[in-house]
Tab-separated table of C-alpha atoms in Angstrom:
chain	number	residue	atom	x	y	z
A	1	UNK	CA	-0.201	0.027	-0.025
A	2	UNK	CA	1.096	3.301	-0.708
A	3	UNK	CA	-0.294	6.450	1.006
A	4	UNK	CA	-0.029	10.211	-0.228
A	5	UNK	CA	0.743	13.102	2.845
A	6	UNK	CA	-2.202	14.564	4.043
A	7	UNK	CA	-4.760	16.141	1.206
A	8	UNK	CA	-7.667	18.341	0.978
A	9	UNK	CA	-10.023	15.959	-0.380
A	10	UNK	CA	-12.490	17.366	-3.103
A	11	UNK	CA	-14.985	15.345	-2.084
A	12	UNK	CA	-15.771	15.206	1.696
A	13	UNK	CA	-12.964	18.278	2.141
A	14	UNK	CA	-11.133	16.331	5.041
A	15	UNK	CA	-6.811	16.815	5.401
A	16	UNK	CA	-6.242	13.466	4.366
A	17	UNK	CA	-3.859	10.640	3.878
A	18	UNK	CA	-5.293	8.544	0.229
A	19	UNK	CA	-3.947	5.091	-0.882
A	20	UNK	CA	-3.092	5.388	-4.053
A	21	UNK	CA	-4.756	2.748	-6.526
A	22	UNK	CA	-3.504	3.940	-9.663
A	23	UNK	CA	-0.025	5.384	-10.750
A	24	UNK	CA	0.416	6.825	-14.607
A	25	UNK	CA	4.118	6.959	-16.560
A	26	UNK	CA	6.328	9.292	-15.764
A	27	UNK	CA	7.958	12.167	-17.214
A	28	UNK	CA	11.799	13.748	-16.007
A	29	UNK	CA	10.578	16.875	-15.348
A	30	UNK	CA	14.087	18.546	-13.205
A	31	UNK	CA	17.078	17.970	-11.801
A	32	UNK	CA	17.962	19.046	-7.439
A	33	UNK	CA	20.009	18.712	-5.325
A	34	UNK	CA	20.069	17.407	-1.552
A	35	UNK	CA	21.899	16.134	1.235
A	36	UNK	CA	24.700	16.320	-0.926
A	37	UNK	CA	22.589	13.791	-3.895
A	38	UNK	CA	22.097	14.904	-7.500
A	39	UNK	CA	17.951	13.510	-7.390
A	40	UNK	CA	16.087	12.688	-11.070
A	41	UNK	CA	12.562	13.928	-10.095
A	42	UNK	CA	10.274	12.313	-11.978
A	43	UNK	CA	6.447	14.060	-12.717
A	44	UNK	CA	3.695	11.484	-11.755
A	45	UNK	CA	-0.471	11.023	-12.451
A	46	UNK	CA	-1.943	8.799	-9.654
A	47	UNK	CA	-5.543	7.973	-9.012
A	48	UNK	CA	-5.727	7.718	-5.336
A	49	UNK	CA	-9.161	6.996	-3.221
A	50	UNK	CA	-9.971	9.163	0.819
A	51	UNK	CA	-9.640	6.582	2.887
A	52	UNK	CA	-12.533	9.092	5.002
A	53	UNK	CA	-15.737	8.950	2.332
A	54	UNK	CA	-13.499	6.436	-0.639
A	55	UNK	CA	-14.646	7.912	-3.677
A	56	UNK	CA	-10.992	8.564	-5.997
A	57	UNK	CA	-8.953	11.141	-7.916
A	58	UNK	CA	-5.585	11.966	-9.860
A	59	UNK	CA	-3.312	13.679	-7.763
A	60	UNK	CA	-0.528	14.725	-9.836
A	61	UNK	CA	2.867	14.737	-8.512
A	62	UNK	CA	6.367	14.874	-8.485
A	63	UNK	CA	8.926	11.893	-6.558
A	64	UNK	CA	12.121	11.171	-7.222
A	65	UNK	CA	12.635	9.438	-9.810
A	66	UNK	CA	14.067	5.985	-7.816
A	67	UNK	CA	10.881	6.209	-4.661
A	68	UNK	CA	8.331	5.957	-8.709
A	69	UNK	CA	10.016	2.068	-8.367
A	70	UNK	CA	8.811	1.844	-4.543
A	71	UNK	CA	5.364	2.915	-5.743
A	72	UNK	CA	5.031	0.830	-8.599
A	73	UNK	CA	5.957	-2.340	-6.011
A	74	UNK	CA	3.939	-0.712	-2.811
A	75	UNK	CA	0.886	-0.973	-5.546
A	76	UNK	CA	1.755	-4.347	-6.426
A	77	UNK	CA	2.997	-6.187	-2.620
A	78	UNK	CA	1.062	-5.487	-0.159
A	79	UNK	CA	3.043	-5.600	2.500
A	80	UNK	CA	5.887	-4.322	0.784
A	81	UNK	CA	6.988	-0.310	2.599
A	82	UNK	CA	8.683	1.750	0.430
A	83	UNK	CA	11.517	3.777	1.614
A	84	UNK	CA	10.593	7.692	2.536
A	85	UNK	CA	11.259	9.738	-0.435
A	86	UNK	CA	13.611	12.484	0.120
A	87	UNK	CA	11.020	15.277	-2.052
A	88	UNK	CA	7.382	14.959	-2.799
A	89	UNK	CA	5.668	17.557	-3.814
A	90	UNK	CA	1.411	17.090	-4.233
A	91	UNK	CA	1.047	19.826	-8.025
A	92	UNK	CA	-2.477	19.563	-7.787
A	93	UNK	CA	-5.311	17.461	-7.292
A	94	UNK	CA	-8.697	16.802	-9.376
A	95	UNK	CA	-11.194	17.570	-9.140
A	96	UNK	CA	-9.807	20.801	-7.132
A	97	UNK	CA	-11.017	21.012	-4.074
A	98	UNK	CA	-13.631	24.713	-3.922
A	99	UNK	CA	-12.718	27.719	-1.792
A	100	UNK	CA	-14.001	28.386	0.449
A	101	UNK	CA	-16.400	31.455	0.304
A	102	UNK	CA	-13.369	34.747	1.212
A	103	UNK	CA	-12.527	38.263	-0.299
A	104	UNK	CA	-10.686	41.013	-0.246
A	105	UNK	CA	-13.990	43.672	0.919
A	106	UNK	CA	-15.209	41.556	4.168
A	107	UNK	CA	-13.156	42.943	7.989
A	108	UNK	CA	-10.990	40.879	9.078
A	109	UNK	CA	-12.265	38.894	12.163
A	110	UNK	CA	-15.610	38.885	9.973
A	111	UNK	CA	-13.047	36.568	7.660
A	112	UNK	CA	-11.068	34.704	9.344
A	113	UNK	CA	-14.206	33.484	11.732
A	114	UNK	CA	-17.138	32.689	8.685
A	115	UNK	CA	-13.889	30.788	6.521
A	116	UNK	CA	-12.905	28.704	9.921
A	117	UNK	CA	-17.440	28.625	10.383
A	118	UNK	CA	-17.035	27.314	6.369
A	119	UNK	CA	-14.729	24.327	7.198
A	120	UNK	CA	-16.059	23.588	10.210
A	121	UNK	CA	-19.172	23.161	8.251
A	122	UNK	CA	-17.107	21.064	5.917
A	123	UNK	CA	-15.835	18.681	8.299
A	124	UNK	CA	-19.429	17.624	9.479
A	125	UNK	CA	-18.365	19.317	13.358
A	126	UNK	CA	-21.785	20.217	14.961
A	127	UNK	CA	-24.387	22.131	13.458
A	128	UNK	CA	-25.727	23.865	16.601
A	129	UNK	CA	-22.184	25.542	17.247
A	130	UNK	CA	-21.471	26.735	13.480
A	131	UNK	CA	-25.107	28.692	13.689
A	132	UNK	CA	-24.351	30.660	16.444
A	133	UNK	CA	-20.786	31.607	15.209
A	134	UNK	CA	-22.822	32.347	11.872
A	135	UNK	CA	-25.047	34.896	14.585
A	136	UNK	CA	-21.479	36.595	16.521
A	137	UNK	CA	-20.586	37.038	12.972
A	138	UNK	CA	-23.130	38.302	11.055
A	139	UNK	CA	-23.375	40.631	14.004
A	140	UNK	CA	-19.575	41.790	13.870
A	141	UNK	CA	-20.682	42.845	10.163
A	142	UNK	CA	-23.772	44.462	10.887
A	143	UNK	CA	-21.280	46.796	13.773
A	144	UNK	CA	-19.612	47.451	10.862
A	145	UNK	CA	-22.186	48.847	8.812
A	146	UNK	CA	-23.453	51.240	11.113
A	147	UNK	CA	-25.921	49.058	13.037
A	148	UNK	CA	-26.874	50.778	15.870
A	149	UNK	CA	-29.023	49.836	19.169
A	150	UNK	CA	-28.462	47.802	22.351
A	151	UNK	CA	-29.967	44.522	20.785
A	152	UNK	CA	-28.842	42.245	17.900
A	153	UNK	CA	-32.095	43.174	16.537
A	154	UNK	CA	-32.503	46.470	17.115
A	155	UNK	CA	-28.346	46.741	15.429
A	156	UNK	CA	-30.723	44.828	12.098
A	157	UNK	CA	-33.958	46.672	12.138
A	158	UNK	CA	-31.097	50.025	12.231
A	159	UNK	CA	-29.508	48.527	9.195
A	160	UNK	CA	-33.427	48.770	7.284
A	161	UNK	CA	-34.874	51.656	8.311
A	162	UNK	CA	-30.797	53.663	7.204
A	163	UNK	CA	-31.461	51.104	3.341
A	164	UNK	CA	-28.490	49.647	3.876
A	165	UNK	CA	-30.317	46.390	3.744
A	166	UNK	CA	-33.893	45.192	2.187
A	167	UNK	CA	-36.330	44.586	3.404
A	168	UNK	CA	-36.172	40.133	3.041
A	169	UNK	CA	-32.201	40.410	3.927
A	170	UNK	CA	-33.610	42.092	7.111
A	171	UNK	CA	-36.237	38.855	7.888
A	172	UNK	CA	-33.242	36.529	6.355
A	173	UNK	CA	-31.099	38.528	8.976
A	174	UNK	CA	-33.049	38.433	12.243
A	175	UNK	CA	-33.823	34.505	11.694
A	176	UNK	CA	-30.142	33.705	12.308
A	177	UNK	CA	-30.397	35.016	15.161
A	178	UNK	CA	-33.267	33.475	17.187
A	179	UNK	CA	-31.604	30.575	15.640
A	180	UNK	CA	-27.759	31.313	16.892
A	181	UNK	CA	-30.043	32.701	19.657
A	182	UNK	CA	-31.459	29.052	21.034
A	183	UNK	CA	-27.184	27.233	19.684
A	184	UNK	CA	-25.699	29.741	21.897
A	185	UNK	CA	-28.538	29.995	24.450
A	186	UNK	CA	-29.360	25.687	24.732
A	187	UNK	CA	-26.315	24.254	22.798
A	188	UNK	CA	-27.014	20.747	24.956
A	189	UNK	CA	-30.269	21.097	23.706
A	190	UNK	CA	-30.775	22.568	20.582
A	191	UNK	CA	-32.084	20.531	17.771
A	192	UNK	CA	-30.269	22.467	14.709
A	193	UNK	CA	-29.161	19.796	11.939
A	194	UNK	CA	-27.311	19.561	9.789
A	195	UNK	CA	-28.962	20.781	6.697
A	196	UNK	CA	-29.854	23.796	8.903
A	197	UNK	CA	-26.544	24.647	9.374
A	198	UNK	CA	-25.477	24.849	6.008
A	199	UNK	CA	-28.927	27.073	5.342
A	200	UNK	CA	-27.483	29.500	7.518
A	201	UNK	CA	-23.656	29.892	6.350
A	202	UNK	CA	-25.377	29.998	2.612
A	203	UNK	CA	-27.050	33.289	4.073
A	204	UNK	CA	-24.266	34.796	6.334
A	205	UNK	CA	-22.571	34.547	2.645
A	206	UNK	CA	-24.795	35.767	1.152
A	207	UNK	CA	-24.618	39.035	3.137
A	208	UNK	CA	-21.497	39.732	2.723
A	209	UNK	CA	-22.336	39.255	-0.985
A	210	UNK	CA	-24.648	42.446	-0.270
A	211	UNK	CA	-22.911	44.463	2.062
A	212	UNK	CA	-19.663	44.644	1.193
A	213	UNK	CA	-17.823	42.840	-1.654
A	214	UNK	CA	-20.847	43.894	-4.083
A	215	UNK	CA	-20.470	47.849	-2.886
A	216	UNK	CA	-16.677	47.072	-3.187
A	217	UNK	CA	-17.053	45.411	-6.164
A	218	UNK	CA	-18.729	48.530	-7.955
A	219	UNK	CA	-16.892	51.088	-5.855
A	220	UNK	CA	-13.385	49.127	-8.207
A	221	UNK	CA	-15.392	49.407	-11.184
A	222	UNK	CA	-16.206	53.266	-11.418
A	223	UNK	CA	-12.481	54.296	-10.824
A	224	UNK	CA	-12.446	52.651	-13.690
C-alpha cells in the first residue's frame, strides 16, 4: 500500500492520506540536490482513494525517479513498505477542492471567523456551534456597517431603516439571530440539523456579498 502526504479531499474536504490505487508512466522534469545527492525528479499522475469518503481522484505529484519504482512495487505487494522520499510535492488534485468563500472587502475578523465556520461545516462539526458562530459573524458585520442599538434585533432594524439592507435580507438576518440565540443559550438541547446549519452559512455568505463585496466591486468599477 502506498499513501500520499495529508491532502484535502475535494469531495468530503477532510485532510487525509490518500491511498494510491494506480499510477501512470512518468516524465522527468528536473534535477535537484538534496543532502549532497543529485536526484532526478519525475512527474507522475496517480489515481488515489480518500479513506474518509472512499471517493477517488487524480493527483499529480513530483517524486524522485528512484522512488517511482518503489511506488509501483507497493501497489503490487501490499506488504511492501517503501522508503520515505527525500523530495515529494503534490502539484494538482482533480477535481480541485472548492475554496471557502472569502473576499478582501470583508473586515479581517469577520473574514477569518467565517472561513473557519465554513471549514467546520465541511468537516461536519456540531451544527449548533456553526449556527452560533454565524450569529456572531452577522453581529460583527452589522456593527461594522453602522447598525446601532443595544440588541442585535435593534441593529438589524437600524440597517433596514437606513436603507443599507432590504426587507428580505433583514428578515433572514432575524432568522439567523433567532437560531443563533437558541444555539448559544441551549447548546446541549438544540435540534439544529446539518442542513439547517448549511442554510444559515449560505445566508451569511449572501449577506456578506450584498453588504461588502458588491459595494466594493461597484466602487472599483467606478474608479476604472
